[in-house]
CSV table of C-alpha atoms in Angstrom, one decimal:
chain,number,residue,atom,x,y,z
A,1,MET,CA,10.5,11.6,-10.3
A,2,GLU,CA,14.2,10.9,-9.7
A,3,ILE,CA,16.5,9.1,-12.0
A,4,SER,CA,20.2,8.4,-11.6
A,5,ASN,CA,23.0,6.8,-13.7
A,6,ASN,CA,25.1,3.8,-12.8
A,7,LYS,CA,28.1,5.9,-12.0
A,8,ILE,CA,26.4,7.8,-9.2
A,9,ASN,CA,24.8,4.6,-8.0
A,10,GLU,CA,28.2,2.9,-7.7
A,11,ILE,CA,29.6,5.9,-5.9
A,12,LEU,CA,26.8,5.9,-3.4
A,13,LYS,CA,27.2,2.2,-2.6
A,14,LYS,CA,30.9,2.6,-1.6
A,15,GLU,CA,31.8,2.4,2.0
A,16,HIS,CA,33.0,5.6,3.5
A,17,ASN,CA,34.3,6.9,6.8
A,18,LEU,CA,32.4,9.4,8.8
A,19,LYS,CA,34.2,12.7,8.7
A,20,TYR,CA,32.0,15.1,10.6
A,21,HIS,CA,29.9,13.0,12.9
A,22,ASP,CA,31.0,11.1,15.9
A,23,LYS,CA,28.2,8.5,16.6
A,24,SER,CA,25.8,8.6,13.7
A,25,GLU,CA,25.2,10.1,10.4
A,26,LEU,CA,23.4,13.4,10.9
A,27,ILE,CA,21.2,12.8,8.0
A,28,ASP,CA,19.7,9.7,9.7
A,29,VAL,CA,18.7,12.0,12.6
A,30,VAL,CA,17.3,14.8,10.5
A,31,TRP,CA,15.5,12.7,8.0
A,32,PRO,CA,15.2,9.2,9.6
A,33,ASP,CA,13.7,6.1,8.1
A,34,PHE,CA,10.4,5.5,9.8
A,35,VAL,CA,9.0,2.0,9.6
A,36,GLU,CA,5.7,0.4,10.6
A,37,VAL,CA,5.9,-2.8,12.6
A,38,GLU,CA,2.8,-4.4,14.2
A,39,GLY,CA,0.9,-1.2,13.9
A,40,CYS,CA,3.8,0.8,15.6
A,41,ILE,CA,5.8,3.5,13.9
A,42,VAL,CA,9.5,3.5,14.9
A,43,ILE,CA,12.8,4.9,13.8
A,44,LYS,CA,14.8,2.3,11.8
A,45,LYS,CA,18.4,2.3,13.0
A,46,ASN,CA,21.1,2.0,10.3
A,47,THR,CA,22.3,-1.3,11.8
A,48,GLU,CA,18.9,-3.0,11.4
A,49,LYS,CA,18.0,-4.8,8.2
A,50,ASN,CA,14.5,-5.7,9.3
A,51,VAL,CA,12.7,-4.4,12.3
A,52,GLU,CA,10.8,-7.0,14.3
A,53,ILE,CA,9.0,-6.7,17.6
A,54,ASN,CA,7.1,-9.1,19.9
A,55,ILE,CA,3.9,-7.2,20.3
A,56,GLU,CA,2.7,-9.3,23.3
A,57,HIS,CA,5.9,-8.4,25.1
A,58,ILE,CA,5.6,-4.8,24.1
A,59,ILE,CA,2.0,-4.5,25.4
A,60,HIS,CA,3.1,-6.2,28.6
A,61,GLN,CA,6.1,-4.0,29.2
A,62,PHE,CA,4.8,-0.6,27.9
A,63,GLY,CA,1.0,-1.0,28.4
A,64,ASP,CA,0.2,-0.1,24.8
A,65,ARG,CA,1.6,0.7,21.4
A,66,THR,CA,1.7,4.4,22.3
A,67,GLY,CA,4.0,3.9,25.3
A,68,PHE,CA,6.3,1.7,23.2
A,69,GLU,CA,6.6,4.2,20.3
A,70,ALA,CA,7.2,7.1,22.7
A,71,SER,CA,10.0,5.2,24.4
A,72,GLU,CA,11.5,3.6,21.3
A,73,SER,CA,11.2,6.6,18.9
A,74,HIS,CA,13.1,9.3,20.6
A,75,VAL,CA,16.5,11.1,20.3
A,76,HIS,CA,18.5,13.0,22.8
A,77,MET,CA,20.3,16.0,21.4
A,78,ILE,CA,23.4,15.3,23.6
A,79,ASP,CA,23.7,12.1,21.7
A,80,ILE,CA,23.9,13.9,18.4
A,81,SER,CA,26.7,16.4,19.1
A,82,ASN,CA,29.2,17.2,21.9
A,83,THR,CA,28.4,20.8,21.2
A,84,PHE,CA,24.9,20.2,22.6
A,85,LYS,CA,26.4,18.8,25.8
A,86,LYS,CA,28.4,22.0,26.2
A,87,TYR,CA,25.6,24.4,25.0
A,88,PRO,CA,22.2,22.8,25.8
A,89,LEU,CA,20.3,25.8,24.4
A,90,GLU,CA,21.9,25.1,21.0
A,91,GLY,CA,20.5,21.6,21.3
A,92,LEU,CA,17.1,23.0,22.0
A,93,LYS,CA,17.3,25.3,18.9
A,94,PHE,CA,18.4,22.3,16.8
A,95,ALA,CA,15.6,20.1,18.3
A,96,LYS,CA,13.0,22.7,17.3
A,97,LYS,CA,14.1,22.5,13.7
A,98,LEU,CA,14.2,18.7,14.0
A,99,LEU,CA,10.6,18.8,15.2
A,100,GLU,CA,9.6,20.5,12.0
A,101,MET,CA,11.5,18.0,9.8
A,102,TRP,CA,10.1,15.0,11.6
A,103,SER,CA,6.6,16.4,11.4
A,104,ALA,CA,7.0,16.7,7.6
A,105,LYS,CA,8.6,13.3,7.2
A,106,LEU,CA,6.0,11.4,9.3
A,107,LYS,CA,3.2,13.0,7.2
A,108,ILE,CA,5.0,12.1,3.9
A,109,ASP,CA,5.6,8.5,5.0
A,110,PHE,CA,2.3,7.9,6.8
A,111,PRO,CA,-0.3,10.4,5.5
A,112,GLU,CA,-3.1,8.2,6.8
A,113,TYR,CA,-2.0,8.6,10.5
A,114,GLU,CA,-2.0,11.4,13.0
A,115,PHE,CA,1.0,11.9,15.3
A,116,ILE,CA,2.0,13.6,18.5
A,117,LEU,CA,5.5,14.9,18.6
A,118,ILE,CA,6.9,15.9,22.0
A,119,LEU,CA,9.9,18.0,22.6
A,120,THR,CA,11.1,18.3,26.2
A,121,PHE,CA,13.9,20.4,27.6
A,122,HIS,CA,15.6,19.3,30.8
A,123,ASP,CA,18.3,21.5,32.2
A,124,ASP,CA,21.1,19.9,30.2
A,125,ASP,CA,19.4,18.0,27.3
A,126,THR,CA,16.5,18.2,24.8
A,127,ILE,CA,14.6,15.1,23.8
A,128,LEU,CA,12.4,14.7,20.8
A,129,ARG,CA,10.0,11.8,20.6
A,130,PHE,CA,6.8,10.9,18.8
A,131,HIS,CA,3.9,8.4,18.8
A,132,ARG,CA,0.9,7.7,16.7
A,133,LEU,CA,-2.4,9.2,17.8
A,134,ARG,CA,-4.8,6.4,18.5
A,135,GLU,CA,-8.4,6.4,19.6
A,136,SER,CA,-7.8,3.2,21.6
A,137,ASP,CA,-4.8,4.6,23.5
A,138,GLU,CA,-4.2,7.6,25.7
A,139,THR,CA,-1.6,10.1,24.6
A,140,TRP,CA,1.8,9.5,26.1
A,141,ILE,CA,1.5,12.7,28.0
A,142,ASN,CA,-1.5,14.7,29.0
A,143,ILE,CA,-1.5,17.4,26.3
A,144,ASN,CA,-4.3,19.3,27.9
A,145,ASN,CA,-2.3,20.0,31.1
A,146,ILE,CA,1.2,20.8,30.0
A,147,GLU,CA,1.7,23.7,32.4
A,148,GLU,CA,2.0,21.1,35.2
A,149,PHE,CA,4.8,19.3,33.4
A,150,GLU,CA,8.2,19.8,35.2
A,151,GLU,CA,10.3,20.4,32.2
A,152,GLY,CA,9.9,22.8,29.3
A,153,ILE,CA,7.7,21.1,26.6
A,154,ILE,CA,6.4,21.7,23.1
A,155,ILE,CA,3.8,19.4,21.7
A,156,ARG,CA,2.8,19.2,18.0
A,157,LYS,CA,0.0,17.3,16.5
A,158,VAL,CA,0.3,16.5,12.8
């Protein structure tokens, strides 16, 4: 349970300038708002009031919901911090912690679903993405043959 008084609620509603982050609030990356739309779980961006998708277009463009989620619900570490552009291994370390946090948040928000989280490290960037595990769709990447993947990869099923 959480309760708050009117004073703190008014303070939290006030507009504020970002002091420490250049492109987005770090908290929105670490603990994002995940939403379900048309059976797809995606990251809600701060600019979106309501998330809407055209599922027929999505299926046509991506082949299935899994492909859409994996494409739509990802983050590049170099987009989070200029430090990660300079020091890609620091981005990888951060992404590994982010993987743990997203795993927990997805299970809290959607305990009835299973997810595949995929962390990939390319020479200069780390990408974290996820998708729901569905019986009707293949996984976005062949999780039984990751040694043949060109980049470094961590896959977590939650």
